[in-house]
Amino acid sequence: MGEDGRSPNRPSRAVSTASFVSSPLNPSPPVTNPFAAARMSRPGSQLEFAQAYHREPGVGQRGSMLLYRLASDDDMPLSTAGSASSRDSAQLLPPRSLANRDSRGSFESVSRRDSAFPSAPRGVLVAYEYDPAADEMEPADEEDLMHDPGAHGVRKSRFPWRGLLNVTVLVVLVLALLCLFVFYPVLTFYRNEARNSRIDGNIRINATGQAPVLFQMPDLIDIRTPDDAKQRTGFDGHQYDLVFSDEFEVEGRSFYPGDDPFWEAVDLWYGATGDIEWYDPQQVTTRNGSLVITLDSTDTLQSGLTPGSTAPFTSAQNHNLNYRSGMLQSWNKFCFSSGYIEVSVVLPGANSESKGYWPGAWTMGNLARPGYPATTDGMWPYTYNTCDVGTFPNQTLKDGSGPASALHSDASRSKYNHELSWLSGQRLSACSCPGSDHPGPSPSVGRGAPEIDIFEAEHAKDVPTGQVASMSAQFAPFTADYNYLNATADQWTVYTPDVTRPNTYKGSAVQQAVSGIVGLRDDMFQGSGRRFTTMGFEYWGNPKNPDEGFITWQVDGAASHRLGAAAVGPDQGPTGSGVGQRLIPVEPMSIVLNLGISPNWQAIDLSTLLFPAEMLVDYVRVYQRRGQTNVGCSPTEYPTEDYIRGHWDAYTNPNTTTWNWAKPKNSLYDGC
């Protein structure tokens, strides 16, 4: 130990010019030590102290630094007495404030007494000396090691838990933000896609997918439909979801105009097909979980033979007709565009040998209303979007010069003079002039009222026994001799050749038909088992890609035959009719269920018929491809609402037989 009590290896904090080393913070050595009280008669003034540390660069290599700290209550003035040792020790510590002195800063002069370290009020900065050289000789502490790159061997090795925690928190925060703003919205979209597709365009469902459950007000999907019937896998391999169903479980329903949200029973004579019955709403009701359509005869003299019978009546009480039956329509109430429709039915009659009934379940484009002839004029069964001769009256040129196949067809009938077409021309064709009376979406879009039949039942004509279902699609305009292509499976396919065959009837001057004949079992009739049998069709129509279109029919759960769009393709060349591609229907289609009787359908053998006759329908179900829901009678792509409203008389008066409004001019036929 030295005289002053310090360790010989621990240098004094007193500054000497001999050991001074120049630095950027203190480039010049002090001339005198301002803290050595023995060398001064009084404490140096702030000015002297500042001057001592601000010399011109020059001599020396090292020096102390002037630092500042906040003053505290126990700061005392430096003592001017004592040994050199104590004075040196005092110089090593931060200076204490002088009693009863006032100072505003370390370089502010004091009026009453000069001092290098005037007393300062608490919270004011005061100056003190710091000697780096002396501090470097102190034992190393953690703070020194933290800033010394070469101290790795000395520093304690510790796992960086704080850093790891910081990184973990940042990663979790980033992942949380990604989940909230990216993954969750995407997941929500796909989870709700099916629901949203059902909401779109459905005015009875709000934006959150809620639908009102109103007393005696059926929903689009009947609540009595079994859960296992709400999805199906299509014959095309796609997944289908139920979009409409009616299970007819409510007893005694009425279908007079305004009584039902989806159905209406008509009150008219269906003269277009030469029927001999009057369609009356009272012939349609529900009983024991089924829709019941009853066909009565004036020959029935006993009342109450069946619950739905309205016999006895006279022909005078029945619009001078001997038969009374029912037709139920969803026209302008429920329509669908593409999908699968299925009905489960029991057919009228004692057995499969009945000859004369005309039961049917079918669909038609909403721009025509079945039984209202003015609406079908120039509309049925057009499904065409090409501007050519196929849109002309009779499919012939205006000067009557051709095409040759339209002027004469061996497949036509003598009552039509063997002419290919007696249609008045497509009223709403792709040739319509701008500004025409056209439903849209543009006058250049061809519109019509195509027909696809689920079934029309009759006694077989080409075999001696049994009933068959004619399952067909109607098209206009027509190809030469009403032929369709059937050379490839994509054009025409029969899946059940043991019971299914192509129909030899291909059309007449008012329609072209592509159909298959499917044999029916004997136990599905009113008097021979009453076994409900499913029949239906699945179809896809795509106006953007017509080649994708197809129709597949089914009986008793099995696909029977398929029609592809290629079968009704263009018919060009010198022997063709000059028409282009007919479309697998793209119009919104309404549903028709009826039980008629007509000699134009088949020869009537009253000895084989049973009256009252009943057609029972267990349910009607409509499905559409998942994510492709398109229900409604006036979709944006093929609107009908404004057009129907603008020609309301034609759609509500069955006695109006011709279109009484100006038809759009055909730019090719009439010019614009």
GROMACS .gro file of N, CA and C in nm, residues 348-475:
model
  384
  348PRO      N    1 -10.177  -4.385  -6.404
  348PRO     CA    2 -10.319  -4.422  -6.402
  348PRO      C    3 -10.345  -4.552  -6.476
  349GLY      N    4 -10.458  -4.614  -6.443
  349GLY     CA    5 -10.501  -4.734  -6.514
  349GLY      C    6 -10.497  -4.857  -6.428
  350ALA      N    7 -10.570  -4.957  -6.478
  350ALA     CA    8 -10.577  -5.084  -6.406
  350ALA      C    9 -10.444  -5.157  -6.409
  351ASN      N   10 -10.370  -5.143  -6.520
  351ASN     CA   11 -10.240  -5.210  -6.536
  351ASN      C   12 -10.168  -5.149  -6.656
  352SER      N   13 -10.064  -5.216  -6.700
  352SER     CA   14  -9.982  -5.163  -6.809
  352SER      C   15 -10.044  -5.181  -6.947
  353GLU      N   16 -10.166  -5.236  -6.954
  353GLU     CA   17 -10.231  -5.254  -7.084
  353GLU      C   18 -10.331  -5.143  -7.115
  354SER      N   19 -10.335  -5.040  -7.033
  354SER     CA   20 -10.426  -4.928  -7.059
  354SER      C   21 -10.383  -4.856  -7.187
  355LYS      N   22 -10.480  -4.816  -7.269
  355LYS     CA   23 -10.452  -4.747  -7.395
  355LYS      C   24 -10.540  -4.623  -7.406
  356GLY      N   25 -10.475  -4.508  -7.394
  356GLY     CA   26 -10.551  -4.384  -7.412
  356GLY      C   27 -10.511  -4.272  -7.317
  357TYR      N   28 -10.465  -4.303  -7.199
  357TYR     CA   29 -10.421  -4.197  -7.107
  357TYR      C   30 -10.295  -4.127  -7.162
  358TRP      N   31 -10.283  -4.002  -7.122
  358TRP     CA   32 -10.163  -3.927  -7.160
  358TRP      C   33 -10.106  -3.858  -7.035
  359PRO      N   34 -10.049  -3.936  -6.944
  359PRO     CA   35  -9.987  -3.874  -6.826
  359PRO      C   36  -9.849  -3.821  -6.861
  360GLY      N   37  -9.811  -3.710  -6.801
  360GLY     CA   38  -9.681  -3.653  -6.832
  360GLY      C   39  -9.624  -3.568  -6.721
  361ALA      N   40  -9.493  -3.560  -6.721
  361ALA     CA   41  -9.418  -3.467  -6.636
  361ALA      C   42  -9.310  -3.409  -6.726
  362TRP      N   43  -9.307  -3.277  -6.740
  362TRP     CA   44  -9.218  -3.217  -6.839
  362TRP      C   45  -9.182  -3.074  -6.800
  363THR      N   46  -9.091  -3.015  -6.875
  363THR     CA   47  -9.045  -2.878  -6.849
  363THR      C   48  -9.050  -2.798  -6.978
  364MET      N   49  -9.068  -2.666  -6.961
  364MET     CA   50  -9.072  -2.576  -7.077
  364MET      C   51  -9.013  -2.441  -7.038
  365GLY      N   52  -8.948  -2.376  -7.134
  365GLY     CA   53  -8.892  -2.243  -7.110
  365GLY      C   54  -8.998  -2.144  -7.066
  366ASN      N   55  -8.963  -2.057  -6.970
  366ASN     CA   56  -9.061  -1.970  -6.906
  366ASN      C   57  -9.118  -1.863  -6.998
  367LEU      N   58  -9.057  -1.837  -7.114
  367LEU     CA   59  -9.111  -1.737  -7.206
  367LEU      C   60  -9.236  -1.785  -7.277
  368ALA      N   61  -9.272  -1.912  -7.261
  368ALA     CA   62  -9.399  -1.964  -7.312
  368ALA      C   63  -9.472  -2.029  -7.196
  369ARG      N   64  -9.605  -2.017  -7.198
  369ARG     CA   65  -9.685  -2.079  -7.093
  369ARG      C   66  -9.771  -2.189  -7.154
  370PRO      N   67  -9.754  -2.313  -7.109
  370PRO     CA   68  -9.830  -2.423  -7.167
  370PRO      C   69  -9.981  -2.398  -7.157
  371GLY      N   70 -10.049  -2.418  -7.271
  371GLY     CA   71 -10.193  -2.397  -7.274
  371GLY      C   72 -10.234  -2.257  -7.315
  372TYR      N   73 -10.140  -2.168  -7.336
  372TYR     CA   74 -10.167  -2.030  -7.377
  372TYR      C   75 -10.102  -2.009  -7.514
  373PRO      N   76 -10.176  -2.037  -7.621
  373PRO     CA   77 -10.118  -2.048  -7.755
  373PRO      C   78 -10.044  -1.925  -7.804
  374ALA      N   79 -10.088  -1.807  -7.766
  374ALA     CA   80 -10.021  -1.687  -7.814
  374ALA      C   81  -9.876  -1.681  -7.765
  375THR      N   82  -9.851  -1.735  -7.647
  375THR     CA   83  -9.715  -1.729  -7.592
  375THR      C   84  -9.621  -1.828  -7.659
  376THR      N   85  -9.675  -1.935  -7.715
  376THR     CA   86  -9.588  -2.034  -7.780
  376THR      C   87  -9.565  -2.001  -7.928
  377ASP      N   88  -9.641  -1.906  -7.982
  377ASP     CA   89  -9.627  -1.868  -8.122
  377ASP      C   90  -9.488  -1.810  -8.148
  378GLY      N   91  -9.409  -1.878  -8.229
  378GLY     CA   92  -9.274  -1.832  -8.260
  378GLY      C   93  -9.173  -1.854  -8.148
  379MET      N   94  -9.215  -1.924  -8.042
  379MET     CA   95  -9.127  -1.946  -7.928
  379MET      C   96  -9.098  -2.095  -7.906
  380TRP      N   97  -9.200  -2.177  -7.910
  380TRP     CA   98  -9.184  -2.321  -7.887
  380TRP      C   99  -9.159  -2.391  -8.020
  381PRO      N  100  -9.067  -2.485  -8.026
  381PRO     CA  101  -8.968  -2.525  -7.925
  381PRO      C  102  -8.828  -2.474  -7.960
  382TYR      N  103  -8.818  -2.343  -7.992
  382TYR     CA  104  -8.689  -2.287  -8.034
  382TYR      C  105  -8.589  -2.287  -7.920
  383THR      N  106  -8.469  -2.332  -7.952
  383THR     CA  107  -8.354  -2.322  -7.862
  383THR      C  108  -8.232  -2.295  -7.951
  384TYR      N  109  -8.220  -2.167  -7.993
  384TYR     CA  110  -8.134  -2.132  -8.105
  384TYR      C  111  -8.076  -1.993  -8.085
  385ASN      N  112  -7.946  -1.980  -8.114
  385ASN     CA  113  -7.880  -1.851  -8.097
  385ASN      C  114  -7.791  -1.819  -8.216
  386THR      N  115  -7.839  -1.850  -8.337
  386THR     CA  116  -7.766  -1.824  -8.461
  386THR      C  117  -7.855  -1.745  -8.555
  387CYS      N  118  -7.797  -1.650  -8.624
  387CYS     CA  119  -7.873  -1.568  -8.719
  387CYS      C  120  -7.855  -1.626  -8.858
  388ASP      N  121  -7.953  -1.706  -8.903
  388ASP     CA  122  -7.947  -1.766  -9.035
  388ASP      C  123  -8.088  -1.807  -9.078
  389VAL      N  124  -8.095  -1.890  -9.181
  389VAL     CA  125  -8.224  -1.929  -9.237
  389VAL      C  126  -8.310  -2.005  -9.136
  390GLY      N  127  -8.249  -2.062  -9.033
  390GLY     CA  128  -8.325  -2.135  -8.933
  390GLY      C  129  -8.421  -2.048  -8.855
  391THR      N  130  -8.402  -1.915  -8.860
  391THR     CA  131  -8.493  -1.823  -8.789
  391THR      C  132  -8.609  -1.778  -8.877
  392PHE      N  133  -8.608  -1.813  -9.008
  392PHE     CA  134  -8.709  -1.765  -9.101
  392PHE      C  135  -8.840  -1.844  -9.087
  393PRO      N  136  -8.951  -1.785  -9.128
  393PRO     CA  137  -9.077  -1.862  -9.134
  393PRO      C  138  -9.061  -1.983  -9.226
  394ASN      N  139  -9.106  -2.097  -9.180
  394ASN     CA  140  -9.099  -2.224  -9.254
  394ASN      C  141  -8.957  -2.266  -9.289
  395GLN      N  142  -8.858  -2.198  -9.232
  395GLN     CA  143  -8.716  -2.226  -9.258
  395GLN      C  144  -8.682  -2.218  -9.406
  396THR      N  145  -8.749  -2.129  -9.479
  396THR     CA  146  -8.722  -2.112  -9.621
  396THR      C  147  -8.684  -1.968  -9.650
  397LEU      N  148  -8.610  -1.948  -9.760
  397LEU     CA  149  -8.572  -1.813  -9.800
  397LEU      C  150  -8.696  -1.732  -9.836
  398LYS      N  151  -8.681  -1.600  -9.830
  398LYS     CA  152  -8.796  -1.513  -9.852
  398LYS      C  153  -8.855  -1.529  -9.990
  399ASP      N  154  -8.772  -1.558 -10.091
  399ASP     CA  155  -8.821  -1.576 -10.228
  399ASP      C  156  -8.869  -1.718 -10.254
  400GLY      N  157  -8.863  -1.804 -10.151
  400GLY     CA  158  -8.912  -1.941 -10.164
  400GLY      C  159  -8.824  -2.032 -10.245
  401SER      N  160  -8.697  -1.995 -10.264
  401SER     CA  161  -8.608  -2.072 -10.351
  401SER      C  162  -8.535  -2.185 -10.278
  402GLY      N  163  -8.550  -2.198 -10.153
  402GLY     CA  164  -8.478  -2.303 -10.081
  402GLY      C  165  -8.477  -2.277  -9.933
  403PRO      N  166  -8.403  -2.358  -9.863
  403PRO     CA  167  -8.326  -2.475  -9.907
  403PRO      C  168  -8.417  -2.589  -9.955
  404ALA      N  169  -8.360  -2.675 -10.035
  404ALA     CA  170  -8.439  -2.784 -10.094
  404ALA      C  171  -8.496  -2.876  -9.987
  405SER      N  172  -8.417  -2.903  -9.882
  405SER     CA  173  -8.464  -2.994  -9.778
  405SER      C  174  -8.579  -2.935  -9.697
  406ALA      N  175  -8.593  -2.801  -9.699
  406ALA     CA  176  -8.704  -2.738  -9.628
  406ALA      C  177  -8.829  -2.733  -9.716
  407LEU      N  178  -8.810  -2.728  -9.848
  407LEU     CA  179  -8.925  -2.725  -9.939
  407LEU      C  180  -8.995  -2.860  -9.945
  408HIS      N  181  -8.918  -2.967  -9.927
  408HIS     CA  182  -8.978  -3.100  -9.928
  408HIS      C  183  -8.901  -3.193  -9.834
  409SER      N  184  -8.978  -3.266  -9.752
  409SER     CA  185  -8.919  -3.364  -9.660
  409SER      C  186  -9.001  -3.491  -9.666
  410ASP      N  187  -8.933  -3.601  -9.697
  410ASP     CA  188  -9.001  -3.729  -9.698
  410ASP      C  189  -9.049  -3.769  -9.559
  411ALA      N  190  -8.984  -3.716  -9.456
  411ALA     CA  191  -9.020  -3.752  -9.319
  411ALA      C  192  -9.138  -3.670  -9.267
  412SER      N  193  -9.177  -3.566  -9.341
  412SER     CA  194  -9.292  -3.487  -9.299
  412SER      C  195  -9.421  -3.559  -9.338
  413ARG      N  196  -9.533  -3.498  -9.310
  413ARG     CA  197  -9.661  -3.563  -9.333
  413ARG      C  198  -9.739  -3.491  -9.442
  414SER      N  199  -9.832  -3.565  -9.494
  414SER     CA  200  -9.912  -3.510  -9.603
  414SER      C  201  -9.995  -3.390  -9.558
  415LYS      N  202 -10.040  -3.390  -9.433
  415LYS     CA  203 -10.120  -3.277  -9.386
  415LYS      C  204 -10.037  -3.148  -9.377
  416TYR      N  205  -9.908  -3.162  -9.383
  416TYR     CA  206  -9.819  -3.046  -9.388
  416TYR      C  207  -9.757  -3.028  -9.527
  417ASN      N  208  -9.816  -3.094  -9.626
  417ASN     CA  209  -9.768  -3.087  -9.765
  417ASN      C  210  -9.623  -3.133  -9.777
  418HIS      N  211  -9.582  -3.217  -9.684
  418HIS     CA  212  -9.444  -3.269  -9.681
  418HIS      C  213  -9.339  -3.157  -9.678
  419GLU      N  214  -9.380  -3.047  -9.621
  419GLU     CA  215  -9.283  -2.938  -9.599
  419GLU      C  216  -9.216  -2.959  -9.463
  420LEU      N  217  -9.091  -2.919  -9.453
  420LEU     CA  218  -9.014  -2.948  -9.332
  420LEU      C  219  -9.069  -2.875  -9.211
  421SER      N  220  -9.106  -2.748  -9.226
  421SER     CA  221  -9.149  -2.668  -9.111
  421SER      C  222  -9.271  -2.583  -9.144
  422TRP      N  223  -9.363  -2.579  -9.051
  422TRP     CA  224  -9.476  -2.487  -9.058
  422TRP      C  225  -9.470  -2.384  -8.945
  423LEU      N  226  -9.356  -2.373  -8.884
  423LEU     CA  227  -9.342  -2.273  -8.778
  423LEU      C  228  -9.338  -2.133  -8.838
  424SER      N  229  -9.381  -2.035  -8.760
  424SER     CA  230  -9.390  -1.896  -8.808
  424SER      C  231  -9.256  -1.823  -8.805
  425GLY      N  232  -9.152  -1.892  -8.764
  425GLY     CA  233  -9.021  -1.828  -8.752
  425GLY      C  234  -8.992  -1.792  -8.607
  426GLN      N  235  -8.864  -1.785  -8.574
  426GLN     CA  236  -8.825  -1.754  -8.436
  426GLN      C  237  -8.856  -1.608  -8.406
  427ARG      N  238  -8.948  -1.586  -8.315
  427ARG     CA  239  -8.992  -1.451  -8.283
  427ARG      C  240  -8.879  -1.367  -8.223
  428LEU      N  241  -8.804  -1.425  -8.131
  428LEU     CA  242  -8.696  -1.354  -8.062
  428LEU      C  243  -8.563  -1.415  -8.104
  429SER      N  244  -8.522  -1.386  -8.225
  429SER     CA  245  -8.403  -1.450  -8.282
  429SER      C  246  -8.279  -1.366  -8.261
  430ALA      N  247  -8.165  -1.426  -8.293
  430ALA     CA  248  -8.038  -1.353  -8.288
  430ALA      C  249  -8.027  -1.251  -8.401
  431CYS      N  250  -8.125  -1.251  -8.493
  431CYS     CA  251  -8.129  -1.154  -8.602
  431CYS      C  252  -8.215  -1.033  -8.569
  432SER      N  253  -8.268  -1.025  -8.448
  432SER     CA  254  -8.358  -0.915  -8.412
  432SER      C  255  -8.289  -0.780  -8.427
  433CYS      N  256  -8.359  -0.685  -8.485
  433CYS     CA  257  -8.303  -0.552  -8.507
  433CYS      C  258  -8.292  -0.476  -8.375
  434PRO      N  259  -8.193  -0.388  -8.362
  434PRO     CA  260  -8.180  -0.307  -8.240
  434PRO      C  261  -8.308  -0.229  -8.211
  435GLY      N  262  -8.342  -0.218  -8.085
  435GLY     CA  263  -8.461  -0.146  -8.045
  435GLY      C  264  -8.588  -0.227  -8.055
  436SER      N  265  -8.576  -0.355  -8.086
  436SER     CA  266  -8.694  -0.441  -8.102
  436SER      C  267  -8.756  -0.476  -7.967
  437ASP      N  268  -8.879  -0.524  -7.973
  437ASP     CA  269  -8.949  -0.573  -7.855
  437ASP      C  270  -8.891  -0.709  -7.819
  438HIS      N  271  -8.787  -0.706  -7.739
  438HIS     CA  272  -8.707  -0.825  -7.710
  438HIS      C  273  -8.677  -0.828  -7.561
  439PRO      N  274  -8.683  -0.944  -7.495
  439PRO     CA  275  -8.663  -0.949  -7.349
  439PRO      C  276  -8.519  -0.929  -7.305
  440GLY      N  277  -8.422  -0.936  -7.400
  440GLY     CA  278  -8.284  -0.920  -7.362
  440GLY      C  279  -8.217  -1.055  -7.337
  441PRO      N  280  -8.097  -1.052  -7.286
  441PRO     CA  281  -8.022  -0.934  -7.242
  441PRO      C  282  -7.978  -0.842  -7.354
  442SER      N  283  -7.990  -0.888  -7.480
  442SER     CA  284  -7.957  -0.809  -7.598
  442SER      C  285  -8.042  -0.859  -7.713
  443PRO      N  286  -8.081  -0.770  -7.806
  443PRO     CA  287  -8.158  -0.817  -7.922
  443PRO      C  288  -8.085  -0.920  -8.007
  444SER      N  289  -7.954  -0.928  -7.989
  444SER     CA  290  -7.876  -1.022  -8.069
  444SER      C  291  -7.868  -1.161  -8.005
  445VAL      N  292  -7.936  -1.180  -7.891
  445VAL     CA  293  -7.938  -1.310  -7.824
  445VAL      C  294  -8.067  -1.381  -7.861
  446GLY      N  295  -8.055  -1.500  -7.920
  446GLY     CA  296  -8.173  -1.577  -7.956
  446GLY      C  297  -8.241  -1.635  -7.834
  447ARG      N  298  -8.373  -1.616  -7.825
  447ARG     CA  299  -8.452  -1.667  -7.712
  447ARG      C  300  -8.562  -1.759  -7.763
  448GLY      N  301  -8.612  -1.846  -7.674
  448GLY     CA  302  -8.717  -1.937  -7.713
  448GLY      C  303  -8.777  -2.007  -7.593
  449ALA      N  304  -8.855  -2.112  -7.622
  449ALA     CA  305  -8.919  -2.191  -7.517
  449ALA      C  306  -8.900  -2.339  -7.549
  450PRO      N  307  -8.781  -2.392  -7.520
  450PRO     CA  308  -8.755  -2.534  -7.547
  450PRO      C  309  -8.833  -2.622  -7.451
  451GLU      N  310  -8.838  -2.750  -7.483
  451GLU     CA  311  -8.910  -2.846  -7.400
  451GLU      C  312  -8.823  -2.970  -7.377
  452ILE      N  313  -8.817  -3.013  -7.252
  452ILE     CA  314  -8.756  -3.141  -7.217
  452ILE      C  315  -8.859  -3.218  -7.135
  453ASP      N  316  -8.889  -3.339  -7.177
  453ASP     CA  317  -8.989  -3.421  -7.109
  453ASP      C  318  -8.922  -3.518  -7.012
  454ILE      N  319  -8.972  -3.520  -6.889
  454ILE     CA  320  -8.931  -3.625  -6.796
  454ILE      C  321  -8.988  -3.758  -6.847
  455PHE      N  322  -9.118  -3.756  -6.872
  455PHE     CA  323  -9.180  -3.873  -6.935
  455PHE      C  324  -9.317  -3.834  -6.990
  456GLU      N  325  -9.358  -3.906  -7.090
  456GLU     CA  326  -9.496  -3.911  -7.138
  456GLU      C  327  -9.526  -4.059  -7.158
  457ALA      N  328  -9.621  -4.111  -7.081
  457ALA     CA  329  -9.646  -4.256  -7.082
  457ALA      C  330  -9.755  -4.291  -7.183
  458GLU      N  331  -9.739  -4.407  -7.244
  458GLU     CA  332  -9.836  -4.457  -7.343
  458GLU      C  333  -9.820  -4.609  -7.354
  459HIS      N  334  -9.916  -4.669  -7.418
  459HIS     CA  335  -9.901  -4.811  -7.449
  459HIS      C  336  -9.803  -4.823  -7.565
  460ALA      N  337  -9.720  -4.926  -7.558
  460ALA     CA  338  -9.619  -4.945  -7.663
  460ALA      C  339  -9.685  -4.961  -7.799
  461LYS      N  340  -9.624  -4.900  -7.901
  461LYS     CA  341  -9.678  -4.905  -8.037
  461LYS      C  342  -9.604  -5.005  -8.125
  462ASP      N  343  -9.480  -5.033  -8.092
  462ASP     CA  344  -9.401  -5.122  -8.177
  462ASP      C  345  -9.390  -5.263  -8.119
  463VAL      N  346  -9.447  -5.285  -8.002
  463VAL     CA  347  -9.456  -5.420  -7.944
  463VAL      C  348  -9.599  -5.438  -7.894
  464PRO      N  349  -9.646  -5.563  -7.885
  464PRO     CA  350  -9.788  -5.585  -7.857
  464PRO      C  351  -9.833  -5.554  -7.714
  465THR      N  352  -9.744  -5.561  -7.617
  465THR     CA  353  -9.787  -5.545  -7.478
  465THR      C  354  -9.699  -5.446  -7.404
  466GLY      N  355  -9.756  -5.392  -7.296
  466GLY     CA  356  -9.677  -5.312  -7.204
  466GLY      C  357  -9.685  -5.162  -7.228
  467GLN      N  358  -9.654  -5.091  -7.122
  467GLN     CA  359  -9.647  -4.945  -7.127
  467GLN      C  360  -9.502  -4.901  -7.137
  468VAL      N  361  -9.484  -4.787  -7.200
  468VAL     CA  362  -9.350  -4.730  -7.215
  468VAL      C  363  -9.356  -4.582  -7.178
  469ALA      N  364  -9.241  -4.530  -7.146
  469ALA     CA  365  -9.226  -4.387  -7.123
  469ALA      C  366  -9.146  -4.329  -7.238
  470SER      N  367  -9.205  -4.231  -7.305
  470SER     CA  368  -9.132  -4.156  -7.405
  470SER      C  369  -9.059  -4.042  -7.334
  471MET      N  370  -8.927  -4.041  -7.345
  471MET     CA  371  -8.845  -3.943  -7.273
  471MET      C  372  -8.765  -3.867  -7.379
  472SER      N  373  -8.801  -3.740  -7.401
  472SER     CA  374  -8.753  -3.671  -7.520
  472SER      C  375  -8.719  -3.526  -7.493
  473ALA      N  376  -8.656  -3.463  -7.593
  473ALA     CA  377  -8.633  -3.319  -7.596
  473ALA      C  378  -8.681  -3.269  -7.732
  474GLN      N  379  -8.745  -3.151  -7.730
  474GLN     CA  380  -8.798  -3.092  -7.852
  474GLN      C  381  -8.707  -2.976  -7.895
  475PHE      N  382  -8.685  -2.967  -8.026
  475PHE     CA  383  -8.594  -2.865  -8.077
  475PHE      C  384  -8.655  -2.794  -8.198
   0.00000   0.00000   0.00000
